[in-house]
Short mmCIF file of C-alpha atoms and ligand atoms in Angstrom, two decimals:
data_model
loop_
_atom_site.label_atom_id
_atom_site.label_comp_id
_atom_site.label_asym_id
_atom_site.label_seq_id
_atom_site.Cartn_x
_atom_site.Cartn_y
_atom_site.Cartn_z
CA MET A 1 1.99 16.36 27.22
CA ASP A 2 4.05 13.92 25.14
CA LEU A 3 2.58 12.07 22.18
CA HIS A 4 2.52 8.74 23.97
CA SER A 5 0.44 10.10 26.88
CA LEU A 6 -1.80 11.98 24.45
CA ALA A 7 -2.48 8.81 22.45
CA GLU A 8 -3.24 6.89 25.66
CA ARG A 9 -5.76 9.51 26.79
CA MET A 10 -7.40 9.41 23.34
CA SER A 11 -7.49 5.60 23.45
CA GLY A 12 -9.31 5.73 26.79
CA ARG A 13 -12.06 7.92 25.31
CA ALA A 14 -12.36 6.26 21.90
CA ALA A 15 -15.12 3.78 22.82
CA ARG A 16 -17.37 6.55 24.13
CA TYR A 17 -17.04 8.78 21.06
CA ASP A 18 -17.41 5.78 18.74
CA ALA A 19 -20.64 4.67 20.42
CA ALA A 20 -22.10 8.18 20.19
CA GLY A 21 -20.72 8.78 16.67
CA ALA A 22 -19.67 12.14 18.06
CA PHE A 23 -16.80 14.51 17.32
CA PRO A 24 -14.04 13.87 19.91
CA GLU A 25 -14.11 17.29 21.59
CA GLU A 26 -11.75 16.41 24.44
CA ASP A 27 -9.16 14.95 22.04
CA PHE A 28 -9.14 18.20 20.09
CA ASP A 29 -8.87 20.22 23.28
CA ASP A 30 -5.73 18.20 24.03
CA LEU A 31 -4.36 18.52 20.48
CA ARG A 32 -4.91 22.28 20.62
CA GLU A 33 -3.34 22.52 24.04
CA ALA A 34 -0.31 20.55 22.81
CA GLY A 35 0.06 22.98 19.88
CA LEU A 36 -0.47 20.18 17.37
CA LEU A 37 -2.95 22.14 15.22
CA GLY A 38 0.07 24.25 14.30
CA LEU A 39 2.21 21.20 13.50
CA MET A 40 2.63 22.08 9.82
CA ALA A 41 2.78 25.88 10.20
CA PRO A 42 6.29 27.36 10.09
CA PRO A 43 7.92 28.54 13.33
CA HIS A 44 7.78 32.24 12.34
CA LEU A 45 3.96 31.91 12.32
CA GLY A 46 3.90 30.13 15.67
CA GLY A 47 3.91 26.53 14.39
CA ALA A 48 6.28 23.59 14.60
CA GLY A 49 7.30 23.61 10.92
CA ALA A 50 7.04 19.83 10.68
CA SER A 51 8.12 17.90 7.61
CA PHE A 52 5.92 15.24 6.00
CA ALA A 53 8.01 12.57 7.76
CA GLU A 54 7.39 14.24 11.12
CA TYR A 55 3.66 14.54 10.33
CA THR A 56 3.66 10.80 9.52
CA ASP A 57 5.15 9.97 12.88
CA VAL A 58 2.57 12.08 14.74
CA ALA A 59 -0.36 10.69 12.71
CA MET A 60 0.76 7.11 13.34
CA ARG A 61 0.96 7.65 17.10
CA LEU A 62 -2.40 9.44 17.22
CA GLY A 63 -3.90 6.72 15.01
CA SER A 64 -2.76 4.06 17.48
CA GLY A 65 -4.69 5.95 20.18
CA ALA A 66 -7.90 6.88 18.33
CA GLY A 67 -8.15 6.34 14.58
CA ALA A 68 -11.09 8.70 14.07
CA THR A 69 -9.37 11.59 15.84
CA ALA A 70 -6.22 10.97 13.80
CA LEU A 71 -8.29 10.99 10.62
CA ILE A 72 -9.84 14.40 11.38
CA PHE A 73 -6.36 15.60 12.29
CA ASN A 74 -5.13 14.27 8.93
CA MET A 75 -7.65 16.46 7.08
CA HIS A 76 -6.46 19.52 9.00
CA ALA A 77 -2.81 18.60 8.37
CA SER A 78 -3.55 18.12 4.65
CA VAL A 79 -4.83 21.68 4.36
CA THR A 80 -2.08 23.26 6.43
CA GLY A 81 0.67 20.93 5.18
CA ALA A 82 -0.14 21.45 1.50
CA LEU A 83 -0.22 25.21 2.01
CA ALA A 84 3.01 25.28 4.01
CA SER A 85 4.95 23.01 1.67
CA THR A 86 3.97 24.41 -1.74
CA PRO A 87 7.19 26.01 -3.00
CA ASP A 88 6.85 29.74 -3.69
CA GLU A 89 8.28 29.24 -7.22
CA LEU A 90 5.53 26.71 -8.00
CA VAL A 91 2.85 29.17 -6.85
CA ARG A 92 4.33 31.89 -9.09
CA GLN A 93 4.77 29.45 -11.98
CA PHE A 94 1.02 28.70 -11.90
CA GLY A 95 0.14 32.38 -11.79
CA GLY A 96 -0.32 32.83 -8.04
CA THR A 97 -0.14 36.42 -6.89
CA GLU A 98 1.42 38.03 -3.81
CA SER A 99 -1.99 37.95 -2.13
CA PHE A 100 -1.60 34.16 -1.95
CA PHE A 101 1.32 34.53 0.42
CA THR A 102 -0.69 36.84 2.67
CA PHE A 103 -3.59 34.37 2.58
CA ARG A 104 -1.27 31.42 3.34
CA ASP A 105 0.31 33.16 6.33
CA ARG A 106 -3.08 34.13 7.71
CA VAL A 107 -4.40 30.56 7.48
CA LEU A 108 -1.28 28.98 8.97
CA LYS A 109 -1.01 31.51 11.79
CA ALA A 110 -4.67 30.85 12.69
CA ALA A 111 -3.93 27.10 12.76
CA ALA A 112 -1.03 27.69 15.14
CA GLU A 113 -3.48 29.65 17.32
CA GLY A 114 -5.91 26.71 17.34
CA ALA A 115 -8.11 27.02 14.22
CA LEU A 116 -9.27 23.70 12.77
CA TYR A 117 -9.70 23.09 9.02
CA ALA A 118 -11.71 20.35 7.32
CA VAL A 119 -11.83 19.04 3.74
CA ALA A 120 -15.07 19.14 1.73
CA MET A 121 -14.13 17.45 -1.50
CA SER A 122 -16.36 14.36 -1.77
CA GLU A 123 -19.89 14.63 -3.11
CA PRO A 124 -22.96 12.39 -3.13
CA GLY A 125 -22.91 10.16 -6.19
CA ILE A 126 -19.42 11.01 -7.40
CA GLY A 127 -17.20 10.17 -4.42
CA SER A 128 -13.88 11.98 -4.53
CA ARG A 129 -13.45 12.25 -8.33
CA LEU A 130 -12.32 15.87 -8.44
CA SER A 131 -12.97 16.22 -12.17
CA GLN A 132 -16.64 15.26 -11.61
CA VAL A 133 -17.32 17.74 -8.82
CA ARG A 134 -20.79 19.32 -9.20
CA THR A 135 -20.52 22.03 -6.54
CA SER A 136 -20.08 25.15 -8.62
CA TYR A 137 -18.89 28.71 -8.29
CA GLU A 138 -19.10 31.96 -10.20
CA ARG A 139 -17.51 35.34 -9.81
CA THR A 140 -19.43 38.12 -8.12
CA GLY A 141 -18.40 41.76 -7.87
CA SER A 142 -16.51 41.14 -4.65
CA GLY A 143 -15.47 37.50 -4.83
CA PHE A 144 -17.29 34.23 -5.51
CA ARG A 145 -20.67 32.58 -5.01
CA ILE A 146 -20.44 28.83 -4.23
CA ASP A 147 -23.43 26.43 -4.36
CA GLY A 148 -23.56 22.68 -3.86
CA ALA A 149 -23.59 19.71 -1.53
CA LYS A 150 -20.71 17.83 0.04
CA THR A 151 -20.63 14.52 1.86
CA PHE A 152 -18.20 12.71 4.20
CA VAL A 153 -16.85 15.95 5.69
CA SER A 154 -14.82 14.81 8.70
CA GLY A 155 -15.11 17.26 11.59
CA ALA A 156 -18.14 18.99 10.03
CA GLY A 157 -19.69 21.42 12.48
CA HIS A 158 -16.45 21.74 14.45
CA ALA A 159 -14.14 23.21 11.82
CA ASP A 160 -13.42 26.92 11.52
CA ALA A 161 -13.20 26.66 7.74
CA TYR A 162 -13.64 24.07 4.98
CA LEU A 163 -11.44 23.41 1.98
CA VAL A 164 -14.11 23.18 -0.74
CA ALA A 165 -13.53 21.87 -4.27
CA ALA A 166 -15.87 23.53 -6.81
CA ARG A 167 -16.15 23.86 -10.59
CA ASP A 168 -16.42 27.08 -12.56
CA ARG A 169 -20.06 27.00 -13.61
CA HIS A 170 -19.35 29.01 -16.78
CA SER A 171 -16.44 26.95 -18.08
CA ASP A 172 -16.92 24.08 -20.56
CA GLU A 173 -13.67 22.46 -19.42
CA PRO A 174 -13.59 20.92 -15.91
CA ARG A 175 -12.06 23.95 -14.21
CA ILE A 176 -11.89 22.90 -10.57
CA SER A 177 -10.71 25.31 -7.88
CA TYR A 178 -10.19 25.15 -4.14
CA PHE A 179 -11.76 27.65 -1.74
CA LEU A 180 -11.26 27.99 1.97
CA VAL A 181 -14.79 28.73 3.13
CA PRO A 182 -15.28 29.97 6.72
CA ALA A 183 -17.93 28.23 8.84
CA GLY A 184 -20.99 30.46 9.26
CA PRO A 185 -24.10 31.55 7.39
CA GLY A 186 -24.49 29.78 4.05
CA VAL A 187 -22.53 26.74 5.26
CA GLU A 188 -25.07 24.32 6.68
CA VAL A 189 -24.07 21.07 8.38
CA ARG A 190 -26.62 18.25 8.02
CA PRO A 191 -25.97 15.72 10.79
CA VAL A 192 -26.49 12.52 8.80
CA TRP A 193 -23.29 10.60 9.67
CA ASP A 194 -24.01 7.08 10.97
CA SER A 195 -21.48 4.73 9.52
CA LEU A 196 -19.74 1.37 10.02
CA GLY A 197 -16.33 2.63 11.08
CA MET A 198 -14.44 5.77 12.00
CA ARG A 199 -17.73 6.85 13.54
CA ALA A 200 -16.19 9.57 15.68
CA THR A 201 -15.03 11.48 12.59
CA ALA A 202 -18.51 13.09 12.51
CA SER A 203 -18.23 13.13 8.72
CA HIS A 204 -21.57 14.86 8.14
CA ASP A 205 -22.95 16.42 4.94
CA LEU A 206 -22.39 20.07 4.14
CA HIS A 207 -24.71 22.24 2.07
CA LEU A 208 -23.26 25.37 0.55
CA GLY A 209 -25.01 28.47 -0.67
CA VAL A 210 -22.46 31.06 0.25
CA GLU A 211 -20.61 34.15 -0.92
CA VAL A 212 -16.91 34.42 -0.13
CA GLY A 213 -14.33 37.11 -0.72
CA GLU A 214 -11.65 37.08 -3.41
CA ASP A 215 -9.09 35.82 -0.90
CA ALA A 216 -11.01 32.58 -0.27
CA LEU A 217 -9.71 31.23 -3.60
CA VAL A 218 -6.74 29.08 -2.57
CA GLY A 219 -3.54 30.19 -4.22
CA GLY A 220 -5.40 32.99 -5.97
CA ILE A 221 -5.44 30.55 -8.87
CA GLU A 222 -8.53 29.15 -10.60
CA GLY A 223 -8.38 25.59 -11.92
CA ALA A 224 -5.50 24.47 -9.67
CA ALA A 225 -7.18 21.51 -7.95
CA LEU A 226 -6.45 18.79 -10.51
CA VAL A 227 -2.85 19.92 -10.99
CA LEU A 228 -2.24 19.95 -7.23
CA ALA A 229 -3.66 16.41 -6.93
CA GLN A 230 -0.99 15.22 -9.34
CA VAL A 231 1.99 17.22 -8.12
CA MET A 232 1.30 16.61 -4.41
CA PRO A 233 -0.30 13.16 -4.19
CA GLN A 234 1.06 12.76 -0.66
CA TRP A 235 -1.79 14.79 0.87
CA LEU A 236 -4.57 13.12 -1.11
CA VAL A 237 -3.13 9.63 -1.11
CA ALA A 238 -0.47 8.89 1.51
CA SER A 239 -1.33 10.98 4.52
CA TYR A 240 -4.14 8.61 5.59
CA ALA A 241 -1.67 5.74 5.39
CA ALA A 242 0.03 6.66 8.67
CA VAL A 243 -3.35 6.77 10.44
CA TYR A 244 -4.18 3.23 9.36
CA VAL A 245 -0.76 1.89 10.36
CA GLY A 246 -1.51 3.38 13.79
CA VAL A 247 -4.89 1.61 13.81
CA ALA A 248 -3.14 -1.68 12.89
CA GLN A 249 -0.65 -1.16 15.73
CA ALA A 250 -3.56 -0.69 18.12
CA VAL A 251 -5.00 -4.01 16.91
CA LEU A 252 -1.73 -5.74 17.88
CA ARG A 253 -1.66 -4.05 21.29
CA HIS A 254 -5.28 -4.71 22.22
CA GLY A 255 -5.12 -8.18 20.63
CA ALA A 256 -2.14 -9.22 22.78
CA GLU A 257 -3.84 -7.82 25.89
CA HIS A 258 -7.04 -9.76 25.21
CA LEU A 259 -5.19 -13.02 24.44
CA ARG A 260 -3.18 -12.80 27.67
CA GLU A 261 -6.23 -11.89 29.76
CA ARG A 262 -8.18 -14.89 28.50
CA GLY A 263 -5.23 -17.29 28.69
CA LEU A 264 -5.28 -17.86 24.93
CA HIS A 265 -1.67 -16.84 24.45
CA ALA A 266 -0.31 -20.38 24.82
CA LEU A 267 -2.24 -21.69 21.79
CA PRO A 268 0.15 -22.01 18.82
CA MET A 269 -2.56 -21.17 16.22
CA VAL A 270 -3.48 -18.02 18.10
CA ARG A 271 0.17 -17.00 18.55
CA ALA A 272 0.84 -17.58 14.85
CA ARG A 273 -1.99 -15.21 13.92
CA LEU A 274 -0.48 -12.53 16.12
CA GLY A 275 2.98 -13.25 14.67
CA ARG A 276 1.75 -12.86 11.08
CA ALA A 277 -0.07 -9.68 12.03
CA ASP A 278 3.11 -8.39 13.68
CA VAL A 279 5.19 -8.80 10.54
CA GLN A 280 2.47 -7.31 8.32
CA VAL A 281 2.23 -4.22 10.50
CA ALA A 282 6.01 -3.85 10.66
CA ALA A 283 6.22 -4.08 6.85
CA ALA A 284 3.45 -1.51 6.38
CA GLU A 285 5.14 0.87 8.82
CA LEU A 286 8.44 0.58 6.93
CA VAL A 287 6.78 1.35 3.59
CA VAL A 288 4.85 4.31 5.02
CA ARG A 289 7.97 5.73 6.68
CA LYS A 290 10.01 5.21 3.49
CA ALA A 291 7.36 7.08 1.46
CA ALA A 292 7.30 9.86 4.06
CA ALA A 293 11.08 10.21 4.01
CA LEU A 294 11.05 10.43 0.21
CA VAL A 295 8.25 13.03 0.23
CA THR A 296 10.36 15.05 2.67
CA ASP A 297 13.64 14.74 0.76
CA ASP A 298 12.56 14.47 -2.87
CA PRO A 299 8.91 15.57 -3.23
CA GLY A 300 7.10 14.95 -6.49
CA SER A 301 9.69 12.70 -8.18
CA PRO A 302 8.34 9.61 -10.00
CA GLU A 303 10.11 7.34 -7.49
CA THR A 304 8.64 9.24 -4.53
CA ASN A 305 5.15 9.10 -6.01
CA ARG A 306 5.41 5.33 -6.54
CA TRP A 307 6.15 4.94 -2.81
CA VAL A 308 3.26 7.28 -1.97
CA TRP A 309 0.78 4.98 -3.73
CA ARG A 310 2.45 1.87 -2.29
CA ALA A 311 2.12 3.35 1.20
CA LYS A 312 -1.62 3.94 0.89
CA LEU A 313 -2.24 0.47 -0.55
CA ILE A 314 -0.25 -1.47 2.04
CA ALA A 315 -1.53 0.54 5.01
CA GLY A 316 -5.22 0.17 4.07
CA ASP A 317 -4.97 -3.52 3.27
CA THR A 318 -2.81 -4.34 6.29
CA ALA A 319 -5.13 -2.64 8.77
CA ALA A 320 -8.15 -4.55 7.43
CA GLN A 321 -6.31 -7.89 7.25
CA VAL A 322 -4.78 -7.81 10.71
CA ALA A 323 -8.01 -6.61 12.30
CA PHE A 324 -9.83 -9.54 10.65
CA SER A 325 -7.23 -12.12 11.70
CA VAL A 326 -6.61 -10.89 15.25
CA LEU A 327 -10.36 -10.73 15.91
CA GLU A 328 -10.60 -14.35 14.79
CA ALA A 329 -7.81 -15.28 17.19
CA ALA A 330 -9.47 -13.32 20.01
CA GLY A 331 -12.83 -15.05 19.60
CA ALA A 332 -16.43 -13.98 19.77
CA SER A 333 -16.11 -12.27 23.16
CA ALA A 334 -14.10 -9.55 21.39
CA THR A 335 -16.99 -8.83 19.01
CA ARG A 336 -19.11 -7.34 21.80
CA ARG A 337 -19.89 -3.64 21.49
CA GLY A 338 -17.41 -1.67 23.55
CA HIS A 339 -14.53 -4.12 23.12
CA PRO A 340 -11.56 -2.30 21.54
CA LEU A 341 -11.09 -5.02 18.91
CA GLU A 342 -14.70 -4.67 17.79
CA ARG A 343 -14.22 -0.92 17.18
CA LEU A 344 -10.80 -1.39 15.60
CA TYR A 345 -12.21 -4.04 13.25
CA ARG A 346 -14.74 -1.50 11.96
CA ASP A 347 -12.27 1.40 11.88
CA ALA A 348 -9.60 -0.67 10.13
CA ARG A 349 -12.08 -1.64 7.41
CA CYS A 350 -12.26 1.97 6.22
CA GLY A 351 -8.59 2.31 5.19
CA ALA A 352 -8.81 0.45 1.90
CA LEU A 353 -12.09 2.23 1.07
CA GLN A 354 -10.84 5.78 1.53
CA PRO A 355 -9.57 7.34 -1.65
CA ALA A 356 -7.37 6.45 -3.22
CA THR A 357 -9.01 3.05 -2.56
CA SER A 358 -6.72 0.01 -2.48
CA ASP A 359 -8.06 -1.03 -5.90
CA VAL A 360 -7.27 2.40 -7.33
CA CYS A 361 -3.78 2.34 -5.78
CA ALA A 362 -3.17 -1.13 -7.23
CA ASP A 363 -4.35 0.04 -10.65
CA TRP A 364 -2.05 3.11 -10.45
CA LEU A 365 0.92 0.93 -9.47
CA GLY A 366 0.12 -1.64 -12.16
CA ALA A 367 -0.09 1.04 -14.84
CA SER A 368 3.23 2.45 -13.63
CA ALA A 369 4.86 -1.00 -13.65
CA LEU A 370 3.64 -1.46 -17.24
CA GLY A 371 5.26 1.80 -18.29
CA GLU A 372 1.96 3.60 -18.84
CA ASN A 373 1.10 7.05 -17.49
CA PRO A 374 -0.59 6.14 -14.18
CA ASP A 375 -1.90 9.66 -13.56
CA GLU A 376 -4.01 9.84 -16.70
CA ALA A 377 -7.65 10.61 -15.85
CA ARG A 378 -7.03 9.51 -12.27
CA TRP A 379 -9.02 12.19 -10.49
C1 FAD B 1 -14.14 7.66 7.56
C2 FAD B 1 -14.14 8.49 6.33
C3 FAD B 1 -13.83 9.83 6.40
C4 FAD B 1 -13.85 10.63 5.26
N1 FAD B 1 -13.56 11.96 5.35
C5 FAD B 1 -13.61 12.74 4.25
C6 FAD B 1 -13.38 14.14 4.33
O1 FAD B 1 -13.09 14.69 5.40
N2 FAD B 1 -13.50 14.90 3.21
C7 FAD B 1 -13.83 14.34 2.01
O2 FAD B 1 -13.92 15.08 1.03
N3 FAD B 1 -14.07 13.02 1.89
C8 FAD B 1 -13.95 12.21 2.99
N4 FAD B 1 -14.22 10.88 2.91
C9 FAD B 1 -14.90 10.39 1.71
C10 FAD B 1 -14.08 9.63 0.87
O3 FAD B 1 -12.92 10.38 0.67
C11 FAD B 1 -14.73 9.23 -0.46
O4 FAD B 1 -14.96 10.30 -1.28
C12 FAD B 1 -15.96 8.48 -0.37
O5 FAD B 1 -15.69 7.37 0.44
C13 FAD B 1 -16.36 8.07 -1.76
O6 FAD B 1 -17.37 7.22 -1.65
P1 FAD B 1 -18.00 6.38 -2.80
O7 FAD B 1 -18.86 5.43 -2.08
O8 FAD B 1 -18.62 7.24 -3.82
O9 FAD B 1 -16.83 5.53 -3.41
P2 FAD B 1 -15.74 5.82 -4.52
O10 FAD B 1 -14.49 6.33 -3.88
O11 FAD B 1 -16.27 6.58 -5.67
O12 FAD B 1 -15.46 4.33 -4.94
C14 FAD B 1 -16.44 3.42 -5.49
C15 FAD B 1 -15.73 2.37 -6.28
O13 FAD B 1 -15.15 2.96 -7.46
C16 FAD B 1 -13.75 2.72 -7.49
N5 FAD B 1 -13.08 3.94 -7.97
C17 FAD B 1 -13.14 5.17 -7.40
N6 FAD B 1 -12.39 6.05 -8.10
C18 FAD B 1 -11.85 5.38 -9.12
C19 FAD B 1 -10.98 5.70 -10.18
N7 FAD B 1 -10.50 6.93 -10.32
N8 FAD B 1 -10.61 4.73 -11.03
C20 FAD B 1 -11.09 3.47 -10.89
N9 FAD B 1 -11.93 3.10 -9.91
C21 FAD B 1 -12.30 4.02 -9.03
C22 FAD B 1 -13.36 2.40 -6.04
O14 FAD B 1 -12.21 1.56 -5.98
C23 FAD B 1 -14.60 1.69 -5.54
O15 FAD B 1 -14.55 0.33 -5.89
C24 FAD B 1 -14.17 10.05 4.02
C25 FAD B 1 -14.48 8.68 3.94
C26 FAD B 1 -14.47 7.90 5.08
C27 FAD B 1 -14.80 6.45 4.95
#
């Protein structure tokens, strides 16, 4: 099935999953069937070996079909994409051992075979500030013991494994590491998710009291999480951007449909709102695609990273602004539960709030424009 048809099928189901606040099972059956869970895995492991620019294109199209599904897919792509794109030299430079490469291949091959990964970084009370993470770990004879609580875990209960950020409980410095923790005993999903927007992400809480093997430590390196956040901001900052441009495109599509159906399309004020929204969405798409092309061709450079933060800021703000304005043009009938614009209005509102929030992106860009170090104490 091509991406366009896939997005249309997802769009047709979105209202139902949104109303139930339920994980979009059928969408993931389709994504699996289309081989998209292996999008970022290299061809020799059964995947498509996509670049960040290709991921961006897929995420945008999925986002225009069903934002929540695209957001869960983004979390999976962040895990697999970051693993697939970390250069071997960088892994060795930070002390990664050969076992990392075995681990990486195993995880990516499983994704190509249909495994789904989720991200469990955020915590109650601290949001996504990695340096403040309270979930902790300690070494055992055979690996690690991890204890703590996570919140906002998109796809919780449906993932095969979770990327968990945890601090070394015996270190005075904030030594934050990533673990890939398999679903199962000791990983308890608490179904508390009932939120304004992106309801079908099923971003429930996760409680951890679990022992994992040595090979669950991502990269085989302790204390890598904060460094990775700085050297690969695309997966923590820009990858959501494509999803929210897709959501904004859906606002234009459903907005135009509604205006035509109700005969409002001849009103100049209404048309002007759609025209402004059109140019805002086009501008956001250009910035997001420019950032994605730079990440693909010149990852990690200061210029690339500036575009990464610009992409997240413009995508989040644009989605919220156009959803607000197009809903106003569409009128109160579009605020009824079940109307696509009502759902998109709520979904679009989440873009600027997801880390890095628009305010944080603006602060980063301002610090950079002032010649300061924008990454200082960011996470
Ligand atoms: C739909 C959805 C899906 C999500 N899925 C996941 C997921 O799968 N996995 C996951 O780990 N998390 C996920 N998140 C959680 C999300 O990433 C955040 O961690 C969470 O929203 C933080 O919530 P918070 O209310 O503590 O706000 P915070 O992000 O802490 O923000 C509160 C305020 O502080 C400001 N602020 C935050 N950080 C800084 C900073 N460094 N400098 C200056 N100001 C700052 C913000 O701008 C904001 O005004 C998801 C969130 C949403 C909305």
